[in-house]
Amino acid sequence: MSSRTDARPPGPSGAERVRSVLTAARSLTVTTDGYRCDLVGAHALDDRGRLTLRLPGDCHLAAAVACAPRGDLAAMLQFTDVAPTAVRDRVRARVTLSGWLTDAGADDAVGGGAVGVRGTRGLGGTRGSRGLGGGRARGAGGAGDAAGDAGDAAGDAGDHVDLRLDAVRATLDTGAGPEGVGLDELVLAGADPLAGHEAALLIHLTDDHPDAVARLARLVEPRHLHGVRRVVPVALDRYGITLRLERARAHDDVRLPFAVPLRDAAEFGDRVQTLLAAARACPRRRSLHTGP
């Protein structure tokens, strides 16, 4: 994926992007030494950046944490940010959190810390549990059992365990390779106000207002539209909207910044209307396909 801009418009920081991905994600992959599973609807993130997994008390991960020396299990959590609209190369970002899973209930008496409380300990360390040493093969039961168990836990809140991740490292990969994100930054950053609404807003704009998408394309410099066959909204945050310009064998992303960053989803309509008003002053160009 590439992005063309002459002067980079304002956008969320790396830490804000990570918080937004974690907030909007419905699923994740957990990898420990010799075990890997996919979980759906099992994680929660509080306003201090603490991530917790709610799982059945008898699941593999809960047992592994309980049996680990000192009750800490080295783990890697991976989240994938996928564009909600039907475009080529839908993966927009990958977030990886590495750290230690521990029983949140066992630490309630002394108070759990925010993300980064164990920032000096790496996954190759010796807190009594083994590191991740290549253990990417699924354990017995695999993703099917883990995801199913997570779903059962939601329906039976009386038989669960909350596992907190004490992160030691966070990375964000938006296509140019992973970059580290400071744990202190994650604690201070907040998710984008549109993180929980982005998918619905983009799908609504694409499916129900293709004429508006076509008008927004007028704001793109003509030289970027050469060979473009299709224009689709692919990302949205408080700073602006990103259009995917698809050609026969390639694509580019162009960001259209809002005049003023929005504060909540209720302001989205006004911001789009402001962009459309600016687009009306631009010359008409050849018709571009804007549908799904």
Short mmCIF file of C-alpha atoms in Angstrom, two decimals:
data_model
loop_
_atom_site.label_atom_id
_atom_site.label_comp_id
_atom_site.label_asym_id
_atom_site.label_seq_id
_atom_site.Cartn_x
_atom_site.Cartn_y
_atom_site.Cartn_z
CA MET A 1 0.00 0.00 0.00
CA SER A 2 1.23 3.47 -0.79
CA SER A 3 0.08 6.95 0.03
CA ARG A 4 0.61 10.06 -2.07
CA THR A 5 0.67 13.50 -0.57
CA ASP A 6 2.62 16.63 -1.37
CA ALA A 7 2.44 18.01 2.17
CA ARG A 8 1.55 15.43 4.76
CA PRO A 9 -1.85 16.35 6.22
CA PRO A 10 -2.47 16.03 9.95
CA GLY A 11 -3.30 12.58 11.26
CA PRO A 12 -3.30 10.44 14.38
CA SER A 13 -0.02 9.62 16.12
CA GLY A 14 1.30 6.08 16.22
CA ALA A 15 0.08 5.68 19.81
CA GLU A 16 -3.39 6.97 18.90
CA ARG A 17 -3.50 4.59 15.95
CA VAL A 18 -2.63 1.65 18.19
CA ARG A 19 -5.31 2.61 20.71
CA SER A 20 -7.86 2.94 17.90
CA VAL A 21 -7.00 -0.48 16.47
CA LEU A 22 -7.29 -2.09 19.90
CA THR A 23 -10.60 -0.34 20.53
CA ALA A 24 -12.20 -1.29 17.21
CA ALA A 25 -10.82 -4.83 16.90
CA ARG A 26 -13.15 -7.73 17.55
CA SER A 27 -10.53 -10.47 17.34
CA LEU A 28 -6.89 -11.13 18.08
CA THR A 29 -4.28 -13.87 17.99
CA VAL A 30 -2.46 -14.92 21.15
CA THR A 31 0.88 -16.72 20.91
CA THR A 32 2.70 -18.29 23.84
CA ASP A 33 5.48 -20.85 23.94
CA GLY A 34 4.19 -23.79 21.88
CA TYR A 35 0.59 -22.55 21.69
CA ARG A 36 -1.39 -20.20 19.48
CA CYS A 37 -5.08 -19.36 19.37
CA ASP A 38 -7.51 -16.87 17.91
CA LEU A 39 -9.97 -15.12 20.21
CA VAL A 40 -13.15 -13.26 19.27
CA GLY A 41 -14.82 -10.73 21.52
CA ALA A 42 -12.54 -11.62 24.44
CA HIS A 43 -10.52 -8.44 25.04
CA ALA A 44 -11.23 -5.12 26.68
CA LEU A 45 -9.16 -1.96 27.00
CA ASP A 46 -9.65 0.52 29.81
CA ASP A 47 -8.97 4.26 29.70
CA ARG A 48 -5.45 3.75 31.10
CA GLY A 49 -4.51 1.40 28.31
CA ARG A 50 -4.72 -1.83 30.31
CA LEU A 51 -5.74 -4.76 28.14
CA THR A 52 -7.63 -7.66 29.70
CA LEU A 53 -8.72 -11.00 28.24
CA ARG A 54 -11.89 -12.54 29.69
CA LEU A 55 -11.72 -16.30 29.17
CA PRO A 56 -13.27 -19.47 30.59
CA GLY A 57 -11.58 -20.52 33.79
CA ASP A 58 -10.77 -23.96 32.38
CA CYS A 59 -9.28 -22.85 29.05
CA HIS A 60 -5.67 -23.52 28.02
CA LEU A 61 -4.42 -19.97 28.57
CA ALA A 62 -5.95 -19.71 32.03
CA ALA A 63 -4.35 -23.00 33.03
CA ALA A 64 -0.98 -21.98 31.57
CA VAL A 65 -0.99 -18.72 33.53
CA ALA A 66 -1.99 -20.51 36.73
CA CYS A 67 0.81 -23.05 36.30
CA ALA A 68 3.49 -20.58 35.26
CA PRO A 69 6.15 -19.72 37.84
CA ARG A 70 5.09 -16.52 39.63
CA GLY A 71 1.84 -16.61 37.67
CA ASP A 72 3.27 -14.78 34.65
CA LEU A 73 3.10 -16.19 31.12
CA ALA A 74 5.13 -14.65 28.26
CA ALA A 75 2.71 -13.86 25.43
CA MET A 76 2.37 -11.97 22.18
CA LEU A 77 -0.98 -10.48 21.14
CA GLN A 78 -1.53 -9.54 17.50
CA PHE A 79 -4.33 -7.39 16.09
CA THR A 80 -5.07 -6.76 12.41
CA ASP A 81 -6.81 -3.60 11.23
CA VAL A 82 -8.84 -4.40 8.11
CA ALA A 83 -10.59 -1.86 5.89
CA PRO A 84 -14.37 -2.24 6.19
CA THR A 85 -14.93 -1.43 2.51
CA ALA A 86 -14.30 -3.90 -0.30
CA VAL A 87 -10.91 -2.86 -1.65
CA ARG A 88 -7.73 -4.53 -2.77
CA ASP A 89 -5.16 -5.06 0.02
CA ARG A 90 -7.59 -4.53 2.89
CA VAL A 91 -5.05 -4.82 5.72
CA ARG A 92 -4.35 -1.28 6.88
CA ALA A 93 -2.25 -1.97 9.95
CA ARG A 94 -1.01 -4.66 12.31
CA VAL A 95 -0.49 -4.09 16.03
CA THR A 96 1.62 -6.40 18.18
CA LEU A 97 1.76 -6.26 21.97
CA SER A 98 4.34 -8.37 23.76
CA GLY A 99 4.43 -8.90 27.48
CA TRP A 100 3.21 -11.04 30.34
CA LEU A 101 -0.25 -12.45 30.95
CA THR A 102 -1.22 -12.59 34.59
CA ASP A 103 -4.42 -13.26 36.53
CA ALA A 104 -5.91 -9.79 37.01
CA GLY A 105 -7.91 -10.96 40.01
CA ALA A 106 -4.78 -12.13 41.81
CA ASP A 107 -3.29 -8.62 41.60
CA ASP A 108 -6.40 -6.63 42.52
CA ALA A 109 -5.32 -6.42 46.13
CA VAL A 110 -2.12 -4.57 45.22
CA GLY A 111 -3.50 -2.68 42.21
CA GLY A 112 -2.69 -3.40 38.58
CA GLY A 113 -0.56 -1.00 36.60
CA ALA A 114 -1.21 0.57 33.26
CA VAL A 115 0.48 -0.43 30.03
CA GLY A 116 4.24 -0.31 30.47
CA VAL A 117 4.42 -1.23 34.14
CA ARG A 118 6.89 -3.95 33.21
CA GLY A 119 8.58 -2.06 30.43
CA THR A 120 12.06 -3.19 31.46
CA ARG A 121 11.40 -6.89 31.05
CA GLY A 122 11.68 -8.51 27.64
CA LEU A 123 10.04 -11.69 26.43
CA GLY A 124 13.35 -13.45 26.41
CA GLY A 125 13.80 -12.79 30.11
CA THR A 126 13.60 -15.20 32.98
CA ARG A 127 10.61 -14.39 35.10
CA GLY A 128 10.26 -18.13 35.55
CA SER A 129 8.23 -18.62 32.36
CA ARG A 130 9.68 -19.43 28.99
CA GLY A 131 9.93 -16.95 26.13
CA LEU A 132 8.15 -17.17 22.80
CA GLY A 133 11.03 -19.09 21.14
CA GLY A 134 9.28 -19.84 17.87
CA GLY A 135 6.19 -21.39 19.42
CA ARG A 136 3.74 -20.51 16.67
CA ALA A 137 2.22 -23.94 16.18
CA ARG A 138 -1.27 -24.28 17.55
CA GLY A 139 -1.61 -26.29 20.69
CA ALA A 140 -4.18 -29.00 21.24
CA GLY A 141 -7.62 -27.51 20.78
CA GLY A 142 -6.26 -24.66 18.62
CA ALA A 143 -8.15 -21.59 17.60
CA GLY A 144 -11.49 -23.32 17.32
CA ASP A 145 -11.63 -24.29 20.98
CA ALA A 146 -10.17 -21.00 22.17
CA ALA A 147 -12.57 -18.86 20.18
CA GLY A 148 -15.51 -21.06 21.15
CA ASP A 149 -14.52 -20.95 24.79
CA ALA A 150 -14.29 -17.17 24.66
CA GLY A 151 -17.80 -17.03 23.27
CA ASP A 152 -19.06 -19.35 26.00
CA ALA A 153 -17.41 -17.15 28.62
CA ALA A 154 -19.46 -14.18 27.49
CA GLY A 155 -22.60 -16.16 28.16
CA ASP A 156 -21.44 -17.51 31.52
CA ALA A 157 -19.87 -14.67 33.42
CA GLY A 158 -19.77 -16.74 36.57
CA ASP A 159 -17.08 -19.12 35.29
CA HIS A 160 -14.33 -16.99 33.84
CA VAL A 161 -10.90 -15.59 34.50
CA ASP A 162 -9.58 -12.14 33.60
CA LEU A 163 -6.01 -12.22 32.29
CA ARG A 164 -4.25 -8.85 32.19
CA LEU A 165 -1.44 -8.13 29.75
CA ASP A 166 1.48 -6.27 31.28
CA ALA A 167 3.05 -5.02 28.06
CA VAL A 168 6.77 -4.63 27.57
CA ARG A 169 6.72 -3.74 23.87
CA ALA A 170 4.25 -2.41 21.31
CA THR A 171 4.71 -2.16 17.55
CA LEU A 172 2.63 -0.71 14.73
CA ASP A 173 3.06 -1.82 11.12
CA THR A 174 1.20 0.22 8.50
CA GLY A 175 2.88 -1.42 5.54
CA ALA A 176 6.38 0.02 5.72
CA GLY A 177 7.59 -2.32 8.46
CA PRO A 178 6.95 -2.43 12.21
CA GLU A 179 7.78 0.61 14.29
CA GLY A 180 7.98 0.70 18.08
CA VAL A 181 5.44 2.75 20.00
CA GLY A 182 6.35 4.03 23.44
CA LEU A 183 4.39 2.45 26.27
CA ASP A 184 4.11 5.78 28.07
CA GLU A 185 2.65 7.24 24.87
CA LEU A 186 0.02 4.51 24.82
CA VAL A 187 -1.03 5.33 28.37
CA LEU A 188 -1.47 9.01 27.51
CA ALA A 189 -3.02 8.51 24.07
CA GLY A 190 -6.70 7.97 23.44
CA ALA A 191 -8.53 6.12 20.72
CA ASP A 192 -9.88 8.21 17.86
CA PRO A 193 -13.48 9.31 18.57
CA LEU A 194 -14.54 7.58 15.33
CA ALA A 195 -12.81 4.27 16.08
CA GLY A 196 -16.06 2.54 16.99
CA HIS A 197 -18.06 4.18 14.19
CA GLU A 198 -15.63 4.17 11.27
CA ALA A 199 -16.78 0.91 9.68
CA ALA A 200 -20.48 1.84 9.63
CA LEU A 201 -19.80 5.37 8.36
CA LEU A 202 -17.52 4.23 5.53
CA ILE A 203 -19.89 1.47 4.40
CA HIS A 204 -22.82 3.89 4.48
CA LEU A 205 -20.89 6.46 2.44
CA THR A 206 -19.74 3.87 -0.10
CA ASP A 207 -22.99 1.96 -0.54
CA ASP A 208 -25.57 4.71 -0.16
CA HIS A 209 -23.79 7.82 -1.44
CA PRO A 210 -21.57 6.92 -4.42
CA ASP A 211 -22.37 10.33 -5.90
CA ALA A 212 -20.79 11.98 -2.87
CA VAL A 213 -17.69 9.81 -3.22
CA ALA A 214 -17.41 10.86 -6.87
CA ARG A 215 -17.58 14.52 -5.84
CA LEU A 216 -14.95 14.02 -3.17
CA ALA A 217 -12.66 12.62 -5.86
CA ARG A 218 -12.66 16.08 -7.46
CA LEU A 219 -10.51 17.24 -4.53
CA VAL A 220 -7.74 14.88 -5.61
CA GLU A 221 -5.07 16.43 -7.82
CA PRO A 222 -5.58 15.40 -11.47
CA ARG A 223 -2.09 13.89 -11.74
CA HIS A 224 -3.00 11.36 -9.04
CA LEU A 225 -6.10 10.26 -10.98
CA HIS A 226 -4.22 9.14 -14.09
CA GLY A 227 -5.23 5.57 -14.86
CA VAL A 228 -7.58 5.35 -11.87
CA ARG A 229 -10.54 3.03 -12.46
CA ARG A 230 -12.21 3.12 -9.07
CA VAL A 231 -12.33 5.39 -6.00
CA VAL A 232 -13.40 4.00 -2.62
CA PRO A 233 -13.27 5.49 0.90
CA VAL A 234 -10.87 3.30 2.83
CA ALA A 235 -10.18 5.04 6.16
CA LEU A 236 -11.67 7.68 8.41
CA ASP A 237 -10.55 9.42 11.58
CA ARG A 238 -11.13 12.76 13.27
CA TYR A 239 -8.57 14.45 11.02
CA GLY A 240 -9.96 13.42 7.64
CA ILE A 241 -11.04 10.77 5.18
CA THR A 242 -8.78 8.64 2.98
CA LEU A 243 -9.72 7.61 -0.54
CA ARG A 244 -8.31 4.51 -2.21
CA LEU A 245 -7.46 5.18 -5.89
CA GLU A 246 -7.43 1.81 -7.64
CA ARG A 247 -5.74 1.22 -10.97
CA ALA A 248 -5.52 -1.96 -12.99
CA ARG A 249 -2.59 -3.38 -11.02
CA ALA A 250 -1.80 -0.85 -8.33
CA HIS A 251 -3.40 1.66 -5.99
CA ASP A 252 -2.66 4.79 -3.99
CA ASP A 253 -4.28 6.34 -0.96
CA VAL A 254 -5.00 10.07 -0.83
CA ARG A 255 -6.05 11.79 2.35
CA LEU A 256 -8.62 14.59 2.37
CA PRO A 257 -8.19 16.52 5.65
CA PHE A 258 -11.11 18.08 7.47
CA ALA A 259 -10.88 21.84 7.95
CA VAL A 260 -11.27 21.27 11.70
CA PRO A 261 -10.73 17.90 13.42
CA LEU A 262 -14.02 16.54 14.69
CA ARG A 263 -14.71 15.74 18.33
CA ASP A 264 -17.31 12.97 17.92
CA ALA A 265 -19.19 10.99 15.30
CA ALA A 266 -22.11 13.46 15.31
CA GLU A 267 -19.89 16.01 13.55
CA PHE A 268 -19.04 13.71 10.65
CA GLY A 269 -21.91 14.89 8.44
CA ASP A 270 -20.93 18.54 8.76
CA ARG A 271 -17.28 17.79 7.94
CA VAL A 272 -18.23 15.83 4.82
CA GLN A 273 -20.58 18.59 3.69
CA THR A 274 -17.72 21.08 4.01
CA LEU A 275 -15.54 18.86 1.79
CA LEU A 276 -18.37 18.46 -0.73
CA ALA A 277 -18.86 22.23 -0.86
CA ALA A 278 -15.17 22.63 -1.67
CA ALA A 279 -15.45 19.90 -4.31
CA ARG A 280 -18.25 21.75 -6.12
CA ALA A 281 -15.77 24.53 -6.88
CA CYS A 282 -13.46 22.03 -8.59
CA PRO A 283 -13.85 21.23 -12.29
CA ARG A 284 -15.71 18.09 -13.25
CA ARG A 285 -13.53 15.22 -14.35
CA ARG A 286 -14.20 12.00 -16.17
CA SER A 287 -16.55 9.63 -14.41
CA LEU A 288 -14.90 7.25 -11.96
CA HIS A 289 -16.40 4.06 -10.61
CA THR A 290 -17.16 4.55 -6.90
CA GLY A 291 -19.32 1.56 -6.07
CA PRO A 292 -18.34 -1.55 -4.13
#
